[in-house]
C-alpha positions as semicolon CSV with decimal commas, in nm:
position;residue;x (nm);y (nm);z (nm)
1;L;-0,135;3,908;-3,583
2;Q;-0,444;3,726;-3,400
3;T;-0,355;3,391;-3,523
4;M;0,021;3,416;-3,424
5;S;-0,017;3,521;-3,067
6;G;-0,307;3,228;-3,046
7;N;-0,067;2,945;-3,174
8;E;0,192;3,119;-2,915
9;D;-0,089;3,024;-2,648
10;D;-0,144;2,706;-2,794
11;W;0,240;2,633;-2,771
12;L;0,242;2,760;-2,375
13;A;-0,041;2,560;-2,319
14;L;0,142;2,265;-2,395
15;K;0,468;2,345;-2,217
16;P;0,551;2,102;-1,939
17;Q;0,518;2,290;-1,589
18;E;0,821;2,282;-1,386
19;P;0,731;2,038;-1,047
20;S;0,699;2,233;-0,711
21;P;0,867;2,097;-0,390
22;S;0,561;1,907;-0,318
23;Q;0,618;1,651;-0,623
24;C;0,954;1,506;-0,540
25;C;0,942;1,282;-0,285
26;G;1,288;1,342;-0,136
27;S;1,383;0,971;-0,189
28;G;1,649;1,015;-0,428
29;C;1,458;0,862;-0,734
30;K;1,604;0,789;-1,073
31;P;1,470;0,943;-1,275
32;C;1,320;1,248;-1,013
33;I;1,062;1,383;-1,118
34;Y;1,260;1,690;-1,203
35;D;1,467;1,443;-1,431
36;V;1,128;1,369;-1,637
37;Y;1,074;1,729;-1,651
38;E;1,401;1,833;-1,791
39;K;1,335;1,551;-2,051
40;E;0,994;1,662;-2,142
41;L;1,094;2,012;-2,163
42;A;1,346;1,949;-2,417
43;Q;1,091;1,755;-2,612
44;W;0,876;2,065;-2,600
45;E;1,127;2,286;-2,695
46;R;1,215;2,055;-2,969
47;A;0,842;2,035;-3,098
48;K;0,766;2,421;-3,111
49;A;1,119;2,503;-3,301
50;K;0,945;2,267;-3,546
51;Q;0,605;2,371;-3,517
52;D;0,507;1,974;-3,505
53;K;0,248;1,922;-3,214
54;S;0,325;1,539;-3,310
55;L;0,617;1,539;-3,140
56;L;0,442;1,584;-2,818
57;V;0,217;1,269;-2,831
58;E;0,420;1,035;-2,629
59;K;0,483;1,295;-2,356
60;K;0,090;1,325;-2,280
61;E;0,040;0,937;-2,278
62;Q;0,001;0,759;-1,950
63;S;0,129;0,363;-1,970
64;N;-0,185;0,155;-1,933
65;N;-0,051;-0,190;-2,019
66;S;0,013;-0,209;-1,638
67;E;0,384;-0,259;-1,636
68;L;0,559;-0,081;-1,358
69;N;0,774;0,172;-1,490
70;P;1,009;0,441;-1,351
71;D;0,952;0,699;-1,617
72;T;0,585;0,705;-1,655
73;F;0,321;0,654;-1,408
74;T;0,077;0,325;-1,452
75;A;-0,292;0,297;-1,366
76;F;-0,367;0,019;-1,104
77;N;-0,717;-0,089;-0,990
78;I;-0,740;-0,068;-0,621
79;S;-0,940;-0,422;-0,562
80;S;-0,943;-0,370;-0,171
81;V;-0,933;-0,113;0,089
82;E;-0,891;-0,218;0,476
83;Q;-0,845;-0,018;0,792
84;L;-0,591;-0,128;1,024
85;T;-0,588;0,151;1,290
86;E;-0,815;0,493;1,315
87;D;-0,535;0,619;1,070
88;T;-0,352;0,368;0,829
89;Y;-0,502;0,156;0,593
90;Q;-0,393;-0,107;0,386
91;Y;-0,486;-0,121;-0,023
92;K;-0,454;-0,389;-0,247
93;F;-0,394;-0,356;-0,609
94;E;-0,456;-0,551;-0,913
95;L;-0,212;-0,670;-1,152
96;P;-0,278;-0,765;-1,479
97;G;-0,292;-1,226;-1,474
98;N;-0,062;-1,388;-1,254
99;S;0,226;-1,087;-1,329
100;S;0,414;-0,950;-1,010
101;L;0,611;-0,634;-0,940
102;R;0,920;-0,810;-0,895
103;L;1,068;-0,544;-0,677
104;S;1,414;-0,630;-0,536
105;L;1,423;-0,566;-0,125
106;G;1,320;-0,280;0,045
107;Q;1,243;-0,102;-0,312
108;H;0,961;0,213;-0,293
109;I;0,762;0,336;-0,557
110;V;0,594;0,667;-0,597
111;L;0,222;0,769;-0,579
112;R;0,089;1,025;-0,749
113;G;-0,196;1,219;-0,645
114;M;-0,375;1,544;-0,702
115;V;-0,516;1,729;-0,441
116;N;-0,685;2,043;-0,500
117;G;-0,531;2,096;-0,871
118;L;-0,188;2,017;-0,716
119;E;0,006;1,743;-0,790
120;V;0,162;1,576;-0,516
121;Q;0,399;1,261;-0,494
122;R;0,507;1,028;-0,228
123;A;0,715;0,706;-0,198
124;Y;0,579;0,378;-0,029
125;T;0,696;0,048;0,014
126;P;0,460;-0,223;-0,094
127;I;0,455;-0,492;0,193
128;S;0,345;-0,764;0,000
129;P;0,614;-0,975;-0,080
130;G;0,815;-0,887;-0,423
131;N;0,701;-1,241;-0,600
132;A;0,349;-1,233;-0,507
133;E;0,139;-1,280;-0,832
134;G;-0,168;-1,067;-0,942
135;Y;-0,135;-0,831;-0,665
136;F;0,056;-0,559;-0,424
137;E;-0,008;-0,417;-0,098
138;V;0,063;-0,091;0,023
139;L;0,031;0,015;0,385
140;M;-0,054;0,428;0,420
141;K;-0,101;0,617;0,700
142;C;-0,339;0,945;0,676
143;Y;-0,235;1,247;0,872
144;E;-0,483;1,558;0,913
145;A;-0,306;1,755;0,730
146;G;-0,132;1,564;0,504
147;L;-0,212;1,638;0,125
148;M;-0,135;1,316;0,029
149;S;-0,351;1,170;0,284
150;Q;-0,646;1,407;0,178
151;Y;-0,610;1,226;-0,173
152;I;-0,590;0,868;-0,020
153;K;-0,865;0,923;0,221
154;T;-1,098;0,948;-0,078
155;W;-1,012;0,573;-0,244
156;K;-1,230;0,329;-0,281
157;K;-1,231;-0,049;-0,411
158;G;-1,235;0,008;-0,818
159;D;-1,078;0,329;-0,821
160;M;-0,743;0,357;-1,076
161;V;-0,470;0,509;-0,905
162;F;-0,133;0,598;-1,046
163;W;0,220;0,441;-0,971
164;R;0,553;0,485;-1,095
165;G;0,930;0,297;-1,008
166;P;1,045;0,079;-0,874
167;F;1,354;0,279;-0,670
168;G;1,605;0,222;-0,441
169;G;1,630;-0,087;-0,205
170;F;1,845;-0,250;0,033
171;P;2,096;-0,480;-0,141
172;Y;2,028;-0,801;0,095
173;R;2,205;-1,159;0,019
174;P;2,098;-1,453;0,194
175;N;2,343;-1,547;0,504
176;K;2,556;-1,220;0,405
177;H;2,524;-1,111;0,753
178;G;2,496;-1,293;1,117
179;E;2,212;-1,109;1,210
180;L;1,994;-0,833;1,063
181;L;1,882;-0,556;1,345
182;M;1,588;-0,361;1,208
183;L;1,452;-0,068;1,377
184;A;1,113;0,056;1,302
185;S;0,931;0,332;1,379
186;G;0,550;0,318;1,275
187;T;0,504;0,274;0,892
188;G;0,864;0,205;0,904
189;L;0,751;-0,126;0,908
190;T;0,679;-0,146;0,598
191;P;1,045;-0,196;0,409
192;M;1,142;-0,460;0,654
193;L;0,867;-0,704;0,566
194;P;0,970;-0,808;0,210
195;I;1,295;-0,873;0,366
196;L;1,159;-1,101;0,673
197;H;0,939;-1,270;0,406
198;S;1,239;-1,388;0,180
199;I;1,404;-1,492;0,485
200;T;1,165;-1,717;0,606
201;D;1,101;-1,847;0,270
202;N;1,433;-1,932;0,223
203;E;1,502;-2,261;0,419
204;E;1,832;-2,214;0,317
205;D;1,889;-1,857;0,502
206;E;1,999;-1,881;0,873
207;T;2,014;-1,503;0,930
208;F;1,905;-1,390;1,266
209;V;1,675;-1,104;1,252
210;T;1,556;-0,892;1,563
211;L;1,286;-0,691;1,492
212;V;1,221;-0,344;1,684
213;G;0,851;-0,190;1,609
214;C;0,822;0,101;1,797
215;F;0,448;0,238;1,802
216;R;0,289;0,473;2,038
217;T;0,031;0,236;2,191
218;F;-0,063;-0,140;2,138
219;D;-0,357;-0,046;1,927
220;K;-0,142;0,085;1,690
221;I;0,051;-0,183;1,608
222;Y;0,032;-0,248;1,271
223;L;-0,027;-0,628;1,118
224;K;-0,023;-0,788;1,465
225;P;-0,155;-1,173;1,291
226;L;0,160;-1,085;1,065
227;L;0,440;-1,027;1,272
228;Q;0,318;-1,303;1,505
229;D;0,325;-1,544;1,271
230;L;0,712;-1,438;1,158
231;A;0,770;-1,410;1,516
232;R;0,727;-1,820;1,518
233;Y;1,048;-1,889;1,298
234;W;1,329;-1,997;1,496
235;N;1,566;-1,697;1,371
236;I;1,327;-1,403;1,411
237;R;1,239;-1,201;1,722
238;I;1,022;-0,921;1,732
239;F;1,016;-0,642;2,039
240;Y;0,778;-0,388;2,053
241;V;0,834;-0,019;2,207
242;L;0,510;0,171;2,305
243;S;0,591;0,557;2,374
244;Q;0,223;0,587;2,540
245;E;0,183;0,277;2,757
246;T;0,282;0,312;3,129
247;S;0,266;-0,041;3,169
248;V;0,252;-0,400;3,021
249;E;0,012;-0,525;3,264
250;K;-0,277;-0,488;3,023
251;L;-0,118;-0,660;2,735
252;P;-0,231;-0,996;2,606
253;W;0,023;-1,263;2,775
254;S;0,195;-1,331;2,437
255;Y;0,324;-0,972;2,445
256;K;0,442;-0,900;2,772
257;E;0,780;-1,042;2,789
258;N;0,879;-0,893;2,462
259;T;0,740;-0,525;2,486
260;Y;0,888;-0,203;2,657
261;T;0,702;0,064;2,742
262;G;0,854;0,431;2,680
263;R;1,106;0,589;2,429
264;L;1,336;0,346;2,271
265;N;1,648;0,522;2,433
266;E;2,032;0,485;2,457
267;D;1,993;0,240;2,768
268;L;1,734;0,030;2,587
269;M;1,959;0,010;2,258
270;K;2,251;-0,128;2,432
271;T;2,022;-0,429;2,595
272;I;1,904;-0,478;2,283
273;V;2,218;-0,496;2,069
274;N;2,378;-0,696;2,379
275;S;2,124;-0,956;2,333
276;C;2,179;-0,967;1,956
277;R;2,327;-1,316;1,894
278;R;2,620;-1,203;1,640
279;K;2,744;-0,871;1,546
280;P;2,437;-0,721;1,393
281;L;2,374;-0,493;1,049
282;V;2,121;-0,249;1,155
283;L;1,854;-0,095;0,923
284;I;1,660;0,204;0,989
285;C;1,348;0,332;0,898
286;G;1,115;0,611;1,025
287;S;1,126;0,985;1,053
288;S;1,401;1,159;0,992
289;A;1,431;1,249;1,367
290;F;1,386;0,888;1,448
291;N;1,672;0,770;1,231
292;E;1,913;1,035;1,374
293;D;1,840;0,913;1,720
294;M;1,847;0,541;1,649
295;S;2,203;0,650;1,463
296;R;2,338;0,827;1,787
297;Y;2,201;0,559;2,025
298;L;2,345;0,276;1,780
299;K;2,700;0,469;1,814
300;A;2,684;0,467;2,208
301;A;2,613;0,099;2,158
302;G;2,934;0,031;1,986
303;I;2,772;0,008;1,637
304;E;2,974;0,125;1,369
305;E;2,832;0,404;1,080
306;N;2,928;0,178;0,827
307;S;2,706;-0,120;0,992
308;C;2,395;0,085;0,955
309;F;2,156;0,144;0,654
310;A;1,852;0,386;0,659
311;F;1,556;0,377;0,427
């Protein structure tokens, strides 16, 4: 009888764990972590019914062929870590040979972290161009109390990190829209960058872009050199809205005329929308509170809901 219960314990130990809410990044991935769990549970039930553990082998594997995959996590090597602000870091990951992630615009990938024995998953959008060869880069903000942040803060060059994807995305076509109005709060800048790169890299694409970056202070603006480079293109304008700066006087002169202090409110939204050269399609990315506020202000500025896309 002892062996029977021992065998039962063995099978229980192999049973897939139901994901906890912290493991779902909430970004509507297909397959979601819960879909993967359902699939693994069915596989475990089949194996247990046949008392054949070899049927579980593929479940335990993680992909090591360095090809990004929506179903399984793949290990990628961190090739550099750069601190951008006191709580924001830019990480570069190696891709084998000259391969590229081949993400379509605005797609995100999901990171898996282990913190105090708890598995956490979160979605991030790479900021490198989708066709970048041999690497991809991700901008990450670390929060004091964030579980994933505690894990990310331990990373150093050479560490292996697990990603799956890609998911989501914005169906962009060159010249389809007269103007894109991008409203980004903090790291909400990330899905905007691949779209901006694709417009500036394509001489045939004459889409106008107005990017509005909302940050707390001037020091908190990420990737300033990159944004300044983008702003040199004839069809791209960049405005900054700094909620905790009181005046633009101390800012470098190149920022003074395109920076607003205070919050992005209804009046400022009307000013920005009215300054657009064509009727804009609006892309929004920030916290859920930011996205809701922006939708409200846009409506007041006469932009219909079907002209907005929130990441």
